[in-house]
mmCIF file of N, CA and C in Angstrom:
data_model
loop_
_atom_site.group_PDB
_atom_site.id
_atom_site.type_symbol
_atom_site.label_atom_id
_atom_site.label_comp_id
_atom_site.label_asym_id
_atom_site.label_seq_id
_atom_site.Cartn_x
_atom_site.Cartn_y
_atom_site.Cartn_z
ATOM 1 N N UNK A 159 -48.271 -90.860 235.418
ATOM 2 C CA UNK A 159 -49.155 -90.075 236.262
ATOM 3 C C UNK A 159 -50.269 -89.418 235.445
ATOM 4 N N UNK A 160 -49.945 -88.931 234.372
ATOM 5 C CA UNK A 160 -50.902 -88.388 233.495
ATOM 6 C C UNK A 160 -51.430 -89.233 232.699
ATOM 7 N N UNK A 161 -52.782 -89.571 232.680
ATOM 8 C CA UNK A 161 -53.523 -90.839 231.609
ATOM 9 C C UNK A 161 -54.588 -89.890 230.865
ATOM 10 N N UNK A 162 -54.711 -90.576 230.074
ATOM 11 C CA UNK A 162 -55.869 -90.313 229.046
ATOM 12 C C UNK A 162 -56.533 -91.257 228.900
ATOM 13 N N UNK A 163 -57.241 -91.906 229.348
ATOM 14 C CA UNK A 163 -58.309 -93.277 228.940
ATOM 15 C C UNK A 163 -59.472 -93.120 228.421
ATOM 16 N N UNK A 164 -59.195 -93.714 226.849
ATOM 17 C CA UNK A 164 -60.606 -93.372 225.992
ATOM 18 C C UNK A 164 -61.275 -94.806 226.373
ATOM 19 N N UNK A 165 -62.558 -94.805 225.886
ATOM 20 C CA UNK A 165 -63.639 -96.100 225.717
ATOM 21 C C UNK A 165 -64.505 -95.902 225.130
ATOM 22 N N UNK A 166 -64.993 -96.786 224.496
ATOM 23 C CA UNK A 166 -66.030 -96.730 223.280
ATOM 24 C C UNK A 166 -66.599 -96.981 222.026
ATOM 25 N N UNK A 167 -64.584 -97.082 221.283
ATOM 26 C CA UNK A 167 -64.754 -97.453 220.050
ATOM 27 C C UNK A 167 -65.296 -99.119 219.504
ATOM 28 N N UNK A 168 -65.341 -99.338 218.503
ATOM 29 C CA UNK A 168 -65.881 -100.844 218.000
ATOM 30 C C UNK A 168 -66.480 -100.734 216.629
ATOM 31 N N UNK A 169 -66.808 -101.744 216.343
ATOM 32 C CA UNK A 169 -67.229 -101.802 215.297
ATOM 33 C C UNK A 169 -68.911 -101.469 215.209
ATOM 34 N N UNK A 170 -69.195 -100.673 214.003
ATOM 35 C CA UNK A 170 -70.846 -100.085 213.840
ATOM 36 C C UNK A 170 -70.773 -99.949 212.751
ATOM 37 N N UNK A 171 -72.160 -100.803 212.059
ATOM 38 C CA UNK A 171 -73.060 -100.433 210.982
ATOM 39 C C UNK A 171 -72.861 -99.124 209.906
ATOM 40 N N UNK A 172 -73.068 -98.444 208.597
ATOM 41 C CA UNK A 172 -72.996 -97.404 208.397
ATOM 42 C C UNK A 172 -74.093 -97.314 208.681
ATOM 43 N N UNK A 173 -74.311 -95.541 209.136
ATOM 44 C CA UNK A 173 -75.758 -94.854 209.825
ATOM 45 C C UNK A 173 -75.557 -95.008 211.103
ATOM 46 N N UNK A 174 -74.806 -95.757 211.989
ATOM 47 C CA UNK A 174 -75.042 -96.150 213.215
ATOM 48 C C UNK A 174 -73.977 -94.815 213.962
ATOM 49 N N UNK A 175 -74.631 -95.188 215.494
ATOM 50 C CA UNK A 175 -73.641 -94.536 216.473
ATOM 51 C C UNK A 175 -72.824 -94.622 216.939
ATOM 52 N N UNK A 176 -71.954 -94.252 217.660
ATOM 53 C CA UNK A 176 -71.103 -94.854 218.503
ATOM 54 C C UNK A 176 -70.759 -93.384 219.451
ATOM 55 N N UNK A 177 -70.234 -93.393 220.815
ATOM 56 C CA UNK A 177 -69.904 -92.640 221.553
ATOM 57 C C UNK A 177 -68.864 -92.640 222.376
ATOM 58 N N UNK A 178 -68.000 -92.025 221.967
ATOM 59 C CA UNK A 178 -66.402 -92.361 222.587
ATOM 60 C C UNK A 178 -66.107 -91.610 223.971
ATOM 61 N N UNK A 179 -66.025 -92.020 225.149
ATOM 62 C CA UNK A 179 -65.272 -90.978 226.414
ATOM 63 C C UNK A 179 -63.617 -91.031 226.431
ATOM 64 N N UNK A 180 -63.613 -89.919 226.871
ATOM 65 C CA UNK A 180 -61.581 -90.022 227.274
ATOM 66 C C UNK A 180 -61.977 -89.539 229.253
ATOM 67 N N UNK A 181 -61.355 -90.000 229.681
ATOM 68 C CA UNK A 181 -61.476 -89.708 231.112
ATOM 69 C C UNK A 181 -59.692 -89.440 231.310
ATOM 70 N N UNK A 182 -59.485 -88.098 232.034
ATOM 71 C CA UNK A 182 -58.052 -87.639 232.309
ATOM 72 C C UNK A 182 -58.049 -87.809 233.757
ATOM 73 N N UNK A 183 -56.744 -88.032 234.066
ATOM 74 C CA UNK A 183 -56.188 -87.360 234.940
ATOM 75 C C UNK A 183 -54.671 -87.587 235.107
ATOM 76 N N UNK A 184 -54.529 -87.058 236.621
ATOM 77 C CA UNK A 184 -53.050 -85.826 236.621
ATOM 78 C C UNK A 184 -53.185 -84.766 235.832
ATOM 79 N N UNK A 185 -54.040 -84.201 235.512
ATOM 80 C CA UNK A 185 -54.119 -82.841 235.126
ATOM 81 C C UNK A 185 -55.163 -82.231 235.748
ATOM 82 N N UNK A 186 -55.324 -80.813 235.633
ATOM 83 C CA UNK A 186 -56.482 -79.892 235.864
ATOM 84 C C UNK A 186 -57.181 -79.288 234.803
ATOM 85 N N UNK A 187 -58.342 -80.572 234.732
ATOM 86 C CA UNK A 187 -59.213 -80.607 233.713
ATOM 87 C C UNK A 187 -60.052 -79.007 233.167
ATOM 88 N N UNK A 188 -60.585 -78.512 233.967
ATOM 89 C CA UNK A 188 -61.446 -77.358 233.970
ATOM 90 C C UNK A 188 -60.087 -76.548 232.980
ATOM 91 N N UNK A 189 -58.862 -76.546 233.145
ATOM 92 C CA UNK A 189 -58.037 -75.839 232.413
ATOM 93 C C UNK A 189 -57.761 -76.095 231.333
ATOM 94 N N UNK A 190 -58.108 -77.308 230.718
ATOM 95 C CA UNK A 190 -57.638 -77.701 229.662
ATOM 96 C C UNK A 190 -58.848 -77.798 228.525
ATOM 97 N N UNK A 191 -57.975 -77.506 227.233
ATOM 98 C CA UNK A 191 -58.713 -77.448 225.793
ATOM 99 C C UNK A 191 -58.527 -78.991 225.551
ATOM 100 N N UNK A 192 -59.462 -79.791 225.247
ATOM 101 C CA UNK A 192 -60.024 -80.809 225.195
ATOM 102 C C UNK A 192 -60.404 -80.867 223.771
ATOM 103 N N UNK A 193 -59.671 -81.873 222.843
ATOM 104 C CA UNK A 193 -59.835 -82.304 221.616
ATOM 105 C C UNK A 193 -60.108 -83.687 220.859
ATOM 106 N N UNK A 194 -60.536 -83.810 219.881
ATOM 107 C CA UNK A 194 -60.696 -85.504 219.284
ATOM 108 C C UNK A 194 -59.929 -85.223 218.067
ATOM 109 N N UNK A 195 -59.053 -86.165 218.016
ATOM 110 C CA UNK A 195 -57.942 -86.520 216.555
ATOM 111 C C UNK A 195 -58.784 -87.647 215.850
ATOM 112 N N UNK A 196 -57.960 -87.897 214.580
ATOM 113 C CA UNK A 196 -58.100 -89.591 214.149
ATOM 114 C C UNK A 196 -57.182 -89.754 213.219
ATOM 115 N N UNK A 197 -57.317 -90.932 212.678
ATOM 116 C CA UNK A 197 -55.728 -91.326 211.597
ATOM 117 C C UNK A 197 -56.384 -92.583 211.458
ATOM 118 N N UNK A 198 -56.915 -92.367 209.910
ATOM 119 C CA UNK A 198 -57.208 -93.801 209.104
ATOM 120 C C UNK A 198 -55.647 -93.810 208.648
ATOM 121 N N UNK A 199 -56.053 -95.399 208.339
ATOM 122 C CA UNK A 199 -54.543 -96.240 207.642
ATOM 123 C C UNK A 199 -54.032 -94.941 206.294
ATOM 124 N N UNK A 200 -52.921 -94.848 206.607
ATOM 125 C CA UNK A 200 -52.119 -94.534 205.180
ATOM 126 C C UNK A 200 -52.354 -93.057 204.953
ATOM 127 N N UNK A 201 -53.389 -92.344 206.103
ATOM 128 C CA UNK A 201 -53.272 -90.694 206.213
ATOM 129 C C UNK A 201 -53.060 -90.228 207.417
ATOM 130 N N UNK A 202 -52.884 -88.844 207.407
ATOM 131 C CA UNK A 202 -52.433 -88.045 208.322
ATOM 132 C C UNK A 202 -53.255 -88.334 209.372
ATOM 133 N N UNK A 203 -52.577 -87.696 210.567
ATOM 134 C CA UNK A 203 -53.924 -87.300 211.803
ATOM 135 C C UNK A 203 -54.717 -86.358 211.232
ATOM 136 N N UNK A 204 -55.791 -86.262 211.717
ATOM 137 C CA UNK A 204 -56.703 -84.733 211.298
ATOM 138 C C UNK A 204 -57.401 -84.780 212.916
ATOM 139 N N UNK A 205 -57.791 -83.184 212.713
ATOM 140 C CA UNK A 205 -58.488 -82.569 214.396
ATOM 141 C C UNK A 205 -60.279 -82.635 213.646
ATOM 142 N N UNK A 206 -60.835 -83.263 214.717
ATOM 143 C CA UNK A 206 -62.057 -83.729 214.523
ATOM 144 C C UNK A 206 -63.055 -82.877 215.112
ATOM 145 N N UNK A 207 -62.812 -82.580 216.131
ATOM 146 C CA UNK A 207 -63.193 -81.639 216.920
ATOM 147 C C UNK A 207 -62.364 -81.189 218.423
ATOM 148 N N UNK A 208 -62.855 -79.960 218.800
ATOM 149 C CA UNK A 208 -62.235 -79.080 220.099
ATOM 150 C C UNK A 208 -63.094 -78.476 220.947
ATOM 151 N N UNK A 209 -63.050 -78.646 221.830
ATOM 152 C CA UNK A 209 -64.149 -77.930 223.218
ATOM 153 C C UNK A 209 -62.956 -77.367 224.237
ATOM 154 N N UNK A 210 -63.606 -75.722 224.556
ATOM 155 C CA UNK A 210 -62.485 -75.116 225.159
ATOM 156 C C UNK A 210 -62.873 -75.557 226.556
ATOM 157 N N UNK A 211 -62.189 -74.430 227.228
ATOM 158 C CA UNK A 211 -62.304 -74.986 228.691
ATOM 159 C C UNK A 211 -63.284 -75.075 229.392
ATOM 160 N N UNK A 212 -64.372 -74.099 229.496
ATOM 161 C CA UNK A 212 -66.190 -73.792 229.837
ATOM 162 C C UNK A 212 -66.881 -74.704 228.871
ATOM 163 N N UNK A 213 -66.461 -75.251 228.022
ATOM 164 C CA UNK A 213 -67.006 -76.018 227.020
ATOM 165 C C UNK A 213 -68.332 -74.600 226.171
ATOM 166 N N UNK A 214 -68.165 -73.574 226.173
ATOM 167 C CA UNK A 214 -69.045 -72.630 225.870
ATOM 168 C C UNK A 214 -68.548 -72.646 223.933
ATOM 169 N N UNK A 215 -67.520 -73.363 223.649
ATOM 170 C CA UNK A 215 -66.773 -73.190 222.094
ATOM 171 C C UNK A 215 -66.229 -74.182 221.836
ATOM 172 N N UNK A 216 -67.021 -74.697 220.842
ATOM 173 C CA UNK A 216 -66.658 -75.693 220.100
ATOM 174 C C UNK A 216 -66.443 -75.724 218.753
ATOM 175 N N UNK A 217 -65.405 -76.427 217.879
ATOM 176 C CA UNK A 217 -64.901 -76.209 216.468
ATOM 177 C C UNK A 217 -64.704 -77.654 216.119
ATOM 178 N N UNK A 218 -65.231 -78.127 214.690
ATOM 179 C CA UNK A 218 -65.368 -79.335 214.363
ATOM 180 C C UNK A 218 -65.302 -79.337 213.015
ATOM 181 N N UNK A 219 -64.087 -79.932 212.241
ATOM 182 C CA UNK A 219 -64.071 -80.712 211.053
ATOM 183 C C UNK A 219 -64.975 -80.775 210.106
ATOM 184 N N UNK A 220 -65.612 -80.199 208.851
ATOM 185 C CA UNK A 220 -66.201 -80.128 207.887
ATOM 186 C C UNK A 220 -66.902 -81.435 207.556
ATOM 187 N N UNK A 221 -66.334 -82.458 207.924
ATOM 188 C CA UNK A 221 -66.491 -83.658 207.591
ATOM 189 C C UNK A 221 -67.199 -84.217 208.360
ATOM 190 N N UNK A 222 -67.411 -83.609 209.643
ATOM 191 C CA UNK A 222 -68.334 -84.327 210.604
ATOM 192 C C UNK A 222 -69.673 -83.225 211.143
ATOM 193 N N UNK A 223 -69.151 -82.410 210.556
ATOM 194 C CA UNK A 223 -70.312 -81.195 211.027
ATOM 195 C C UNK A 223 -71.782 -81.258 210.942
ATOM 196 N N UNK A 224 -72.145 -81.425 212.327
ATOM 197 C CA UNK A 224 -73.608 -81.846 211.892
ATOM 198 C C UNK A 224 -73.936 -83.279 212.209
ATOM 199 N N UNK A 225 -72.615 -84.186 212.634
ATOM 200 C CA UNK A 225 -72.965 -85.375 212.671
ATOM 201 C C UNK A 225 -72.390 -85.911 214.169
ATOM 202 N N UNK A 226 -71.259 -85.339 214.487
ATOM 203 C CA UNK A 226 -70.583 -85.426 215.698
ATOM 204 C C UNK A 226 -71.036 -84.639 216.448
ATOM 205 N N UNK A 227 -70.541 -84.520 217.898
ATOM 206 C CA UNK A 227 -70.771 -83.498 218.812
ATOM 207 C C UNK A 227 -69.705 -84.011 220.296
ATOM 208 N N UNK A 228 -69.207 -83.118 220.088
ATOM 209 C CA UNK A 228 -68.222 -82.967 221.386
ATOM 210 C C UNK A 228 -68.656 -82.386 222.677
ATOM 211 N N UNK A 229 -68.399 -82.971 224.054
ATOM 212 C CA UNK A 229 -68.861 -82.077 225.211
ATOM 213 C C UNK A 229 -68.428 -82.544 226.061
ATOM 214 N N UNK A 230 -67.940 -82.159 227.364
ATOM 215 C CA UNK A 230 -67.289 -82.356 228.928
ATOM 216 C C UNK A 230 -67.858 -82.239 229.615
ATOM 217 N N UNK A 231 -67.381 -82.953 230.329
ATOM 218 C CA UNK A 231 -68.060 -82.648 232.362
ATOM 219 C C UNK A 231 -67.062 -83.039 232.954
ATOM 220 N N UNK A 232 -66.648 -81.633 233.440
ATOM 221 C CA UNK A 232 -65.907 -80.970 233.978
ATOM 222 C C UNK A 232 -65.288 -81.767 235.516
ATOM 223 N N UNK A 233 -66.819 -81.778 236.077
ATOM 224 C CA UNK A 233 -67.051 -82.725 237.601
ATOM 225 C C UNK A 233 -66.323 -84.527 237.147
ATOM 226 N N UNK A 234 -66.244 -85.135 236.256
ATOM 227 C CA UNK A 234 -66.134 -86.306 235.800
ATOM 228 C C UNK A 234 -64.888 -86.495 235.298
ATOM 229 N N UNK A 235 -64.069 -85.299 234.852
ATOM 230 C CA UNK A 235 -62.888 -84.838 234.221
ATOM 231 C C UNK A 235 -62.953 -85.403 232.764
ATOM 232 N N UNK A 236 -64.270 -85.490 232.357
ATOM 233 C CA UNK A 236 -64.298 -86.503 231.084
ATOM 234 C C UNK A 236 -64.700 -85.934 229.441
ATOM 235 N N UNK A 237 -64.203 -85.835 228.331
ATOM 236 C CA UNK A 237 -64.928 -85.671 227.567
ATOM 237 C C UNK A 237 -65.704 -86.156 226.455
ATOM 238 N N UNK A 238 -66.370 -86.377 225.996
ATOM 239 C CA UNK A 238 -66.933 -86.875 224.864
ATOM 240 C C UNK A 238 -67.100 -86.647 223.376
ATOM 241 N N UNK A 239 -67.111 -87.687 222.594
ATOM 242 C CA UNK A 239 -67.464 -87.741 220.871
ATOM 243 C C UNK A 239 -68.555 -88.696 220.667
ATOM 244 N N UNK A 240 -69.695 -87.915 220.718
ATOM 245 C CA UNK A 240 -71.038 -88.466 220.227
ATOM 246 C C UNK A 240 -70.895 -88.399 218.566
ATOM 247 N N UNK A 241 -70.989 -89.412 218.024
ATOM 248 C CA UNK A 241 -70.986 -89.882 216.439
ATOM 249 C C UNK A 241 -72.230 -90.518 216.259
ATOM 250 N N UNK A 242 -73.042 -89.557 215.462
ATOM 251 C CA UNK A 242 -73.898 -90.132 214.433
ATOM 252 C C UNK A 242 -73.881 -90.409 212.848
ATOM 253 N N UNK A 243 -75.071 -91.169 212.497
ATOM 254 C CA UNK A 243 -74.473 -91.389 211.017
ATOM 255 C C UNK A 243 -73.370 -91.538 210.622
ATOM 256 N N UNK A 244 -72.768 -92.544 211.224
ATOM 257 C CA UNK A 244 -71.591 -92.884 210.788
ATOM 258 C C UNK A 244 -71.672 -93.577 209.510
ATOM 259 N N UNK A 245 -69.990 -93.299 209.138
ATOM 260 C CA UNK A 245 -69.560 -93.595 207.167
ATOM 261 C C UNK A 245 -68.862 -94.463 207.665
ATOM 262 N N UNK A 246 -68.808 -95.037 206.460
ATOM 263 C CA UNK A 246 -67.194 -95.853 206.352
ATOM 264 C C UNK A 246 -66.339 -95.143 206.131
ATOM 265 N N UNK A 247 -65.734 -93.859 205.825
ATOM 266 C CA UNK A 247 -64.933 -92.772 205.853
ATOM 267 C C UNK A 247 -64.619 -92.408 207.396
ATOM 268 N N UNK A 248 -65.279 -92.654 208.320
ATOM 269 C CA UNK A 248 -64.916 -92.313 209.633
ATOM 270 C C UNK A 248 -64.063 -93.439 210.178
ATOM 271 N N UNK A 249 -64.158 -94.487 209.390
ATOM 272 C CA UNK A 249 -63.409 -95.617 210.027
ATOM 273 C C UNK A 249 -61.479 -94.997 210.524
ATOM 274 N N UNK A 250 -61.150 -94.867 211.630
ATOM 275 C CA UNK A 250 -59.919 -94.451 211.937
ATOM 276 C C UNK A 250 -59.742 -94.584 213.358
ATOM 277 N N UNK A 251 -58.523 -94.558 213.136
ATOM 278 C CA UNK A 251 -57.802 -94.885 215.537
ATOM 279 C C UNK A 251 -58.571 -93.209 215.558
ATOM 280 N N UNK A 252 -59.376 -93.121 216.521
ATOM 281 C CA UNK A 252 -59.787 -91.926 217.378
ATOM 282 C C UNK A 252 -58.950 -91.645 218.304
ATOM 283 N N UNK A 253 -58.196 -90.451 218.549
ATOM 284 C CA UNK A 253 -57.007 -90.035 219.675
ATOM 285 C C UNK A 253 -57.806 -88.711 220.467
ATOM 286 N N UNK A 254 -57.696 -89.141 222.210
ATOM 287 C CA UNK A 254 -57.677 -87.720 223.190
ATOM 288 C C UNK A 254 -56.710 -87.203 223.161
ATOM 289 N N UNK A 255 -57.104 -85.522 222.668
ATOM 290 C CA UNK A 255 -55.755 -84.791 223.056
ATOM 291 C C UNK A 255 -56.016 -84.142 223.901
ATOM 292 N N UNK A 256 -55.212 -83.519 225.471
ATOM 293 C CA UNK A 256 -55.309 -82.281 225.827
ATOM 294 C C UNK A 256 -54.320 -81.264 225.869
ATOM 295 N N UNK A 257 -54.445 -80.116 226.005
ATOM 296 C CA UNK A 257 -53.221 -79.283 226.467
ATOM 297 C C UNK A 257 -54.145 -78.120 227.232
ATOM 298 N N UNK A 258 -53.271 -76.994 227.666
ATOM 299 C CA UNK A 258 -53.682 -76.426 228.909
ATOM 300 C C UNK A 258 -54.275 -75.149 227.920
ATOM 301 N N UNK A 259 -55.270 -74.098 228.360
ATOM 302 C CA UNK A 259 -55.306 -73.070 227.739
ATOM 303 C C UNK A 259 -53.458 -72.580 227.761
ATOM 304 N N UNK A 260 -54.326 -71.750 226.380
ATOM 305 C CA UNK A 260 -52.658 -70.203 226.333
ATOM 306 C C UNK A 260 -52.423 -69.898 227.339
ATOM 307 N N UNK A 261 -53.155 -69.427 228.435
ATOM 308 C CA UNK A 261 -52.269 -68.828 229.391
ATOM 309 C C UNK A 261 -51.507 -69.433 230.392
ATOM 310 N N UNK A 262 -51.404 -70.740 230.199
ATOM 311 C CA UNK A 262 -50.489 -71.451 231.183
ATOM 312 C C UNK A 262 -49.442 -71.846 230.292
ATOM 313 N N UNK A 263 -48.091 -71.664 231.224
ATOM 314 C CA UNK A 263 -47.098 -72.204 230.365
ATOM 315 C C UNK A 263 -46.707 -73.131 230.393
ATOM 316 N N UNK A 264 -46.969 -74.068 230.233
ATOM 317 C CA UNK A 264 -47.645 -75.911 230.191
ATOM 318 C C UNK A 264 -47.879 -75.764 228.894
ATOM 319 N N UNK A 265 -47.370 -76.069 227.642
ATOM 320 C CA UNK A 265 -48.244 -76.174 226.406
ATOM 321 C C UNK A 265 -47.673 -77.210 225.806
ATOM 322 N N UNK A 266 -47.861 -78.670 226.501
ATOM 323 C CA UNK A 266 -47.652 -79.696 226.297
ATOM 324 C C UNK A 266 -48.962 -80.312 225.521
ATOM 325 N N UNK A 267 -48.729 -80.788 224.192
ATOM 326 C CA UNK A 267 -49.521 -81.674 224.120
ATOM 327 C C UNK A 267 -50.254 -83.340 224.687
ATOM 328 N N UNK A 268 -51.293 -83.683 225.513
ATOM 329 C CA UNK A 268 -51.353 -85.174 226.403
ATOM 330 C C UNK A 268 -52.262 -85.948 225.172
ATOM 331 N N UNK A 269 -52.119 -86.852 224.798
ATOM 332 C CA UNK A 269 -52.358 -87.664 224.000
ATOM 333 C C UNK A 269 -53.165 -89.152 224.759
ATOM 334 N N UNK A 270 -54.143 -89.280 224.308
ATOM 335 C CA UNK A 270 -54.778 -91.232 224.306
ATOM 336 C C UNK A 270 -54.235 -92.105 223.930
ATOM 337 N N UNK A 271 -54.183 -93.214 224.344
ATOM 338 C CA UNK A 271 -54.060 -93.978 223.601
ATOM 339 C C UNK A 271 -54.456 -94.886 222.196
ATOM 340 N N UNK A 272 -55.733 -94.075 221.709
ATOM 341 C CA UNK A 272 -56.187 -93.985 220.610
ATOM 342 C C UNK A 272 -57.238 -95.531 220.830
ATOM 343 N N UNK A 273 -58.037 -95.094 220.125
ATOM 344 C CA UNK A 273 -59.828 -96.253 220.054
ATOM 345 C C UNK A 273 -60.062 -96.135 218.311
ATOM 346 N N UNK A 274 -59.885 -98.229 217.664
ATOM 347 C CA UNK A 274 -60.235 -98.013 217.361
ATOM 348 C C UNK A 274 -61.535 -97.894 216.662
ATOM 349 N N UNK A 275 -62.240 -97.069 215.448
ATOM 350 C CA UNK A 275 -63.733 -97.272 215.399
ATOM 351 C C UNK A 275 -63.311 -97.575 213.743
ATOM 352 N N UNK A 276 -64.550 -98.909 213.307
ATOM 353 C CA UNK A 276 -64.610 -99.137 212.450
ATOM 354 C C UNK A 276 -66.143 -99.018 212.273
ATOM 355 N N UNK A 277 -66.267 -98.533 210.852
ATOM 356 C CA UNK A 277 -67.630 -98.161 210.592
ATOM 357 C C UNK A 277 -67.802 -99.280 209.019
ATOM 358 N N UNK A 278 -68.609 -100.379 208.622
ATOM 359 C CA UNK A 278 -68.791 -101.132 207.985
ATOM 360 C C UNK A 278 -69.606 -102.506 208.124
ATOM 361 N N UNK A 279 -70.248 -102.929 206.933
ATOM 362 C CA UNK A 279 -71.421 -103.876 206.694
ATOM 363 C C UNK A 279 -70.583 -105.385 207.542
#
């Protein structure tokens, strides 16, 4: 009942773009903190970026700062990872996460099925 469906990833150029959506549902989107994971081969997950629920706050990874940009619509239940200048260091499965704000006691993590993006000549 609950999906996460990302689209987007593929293969791109270094320097190039790419723009990933996750579209939810069975949940109540407007409530939920809306995040981007990833996991290259042979390392951890890391949090890429986070957009709260108004999308008014966003927090993003050192590594992409300046190059990514996260944002929702709310009406669409959808959110986004606009990637520019992409590295070959970004090459990794991209994962949607959501969970509900703190104040609901729902603090389930919902997970994607992960996209992946390869960045290389």
């Amino acid at each position: 009942q609950v999906q996460l469906v990302e689209s987007g990833g593929g293969l791109v150029q270094p320097g190039g773009s790419l723009r990933l959506s996750c579209a939810a549902s069975g949940l109540s989107f407007s409530s939920l903190v809306m995040s981007w994971y990833r996991q290259a081969p042979g390392k951890e997950r890391e949090s890429v970026a986070t957009i709260f629920t108004n999308g008014a706050s966003t927090n993003y990874a050192d590594s992409v700062k300046g190059r990514f940009t996260i944002s929702r619509d709310n009406a669409k239940n959808t959110v986004y990872l606009q990637m520019n200048s992409l590295k070959p260091e970004d090459t990794a499965v991209y994962y949607c996460k959501a969970k509900y704000a703190e104040w609901y006691a729902n603090q389930r993590d919902y997970w994607g099925q992960g996209t992946q993006v390869t960045v290389a000549s």
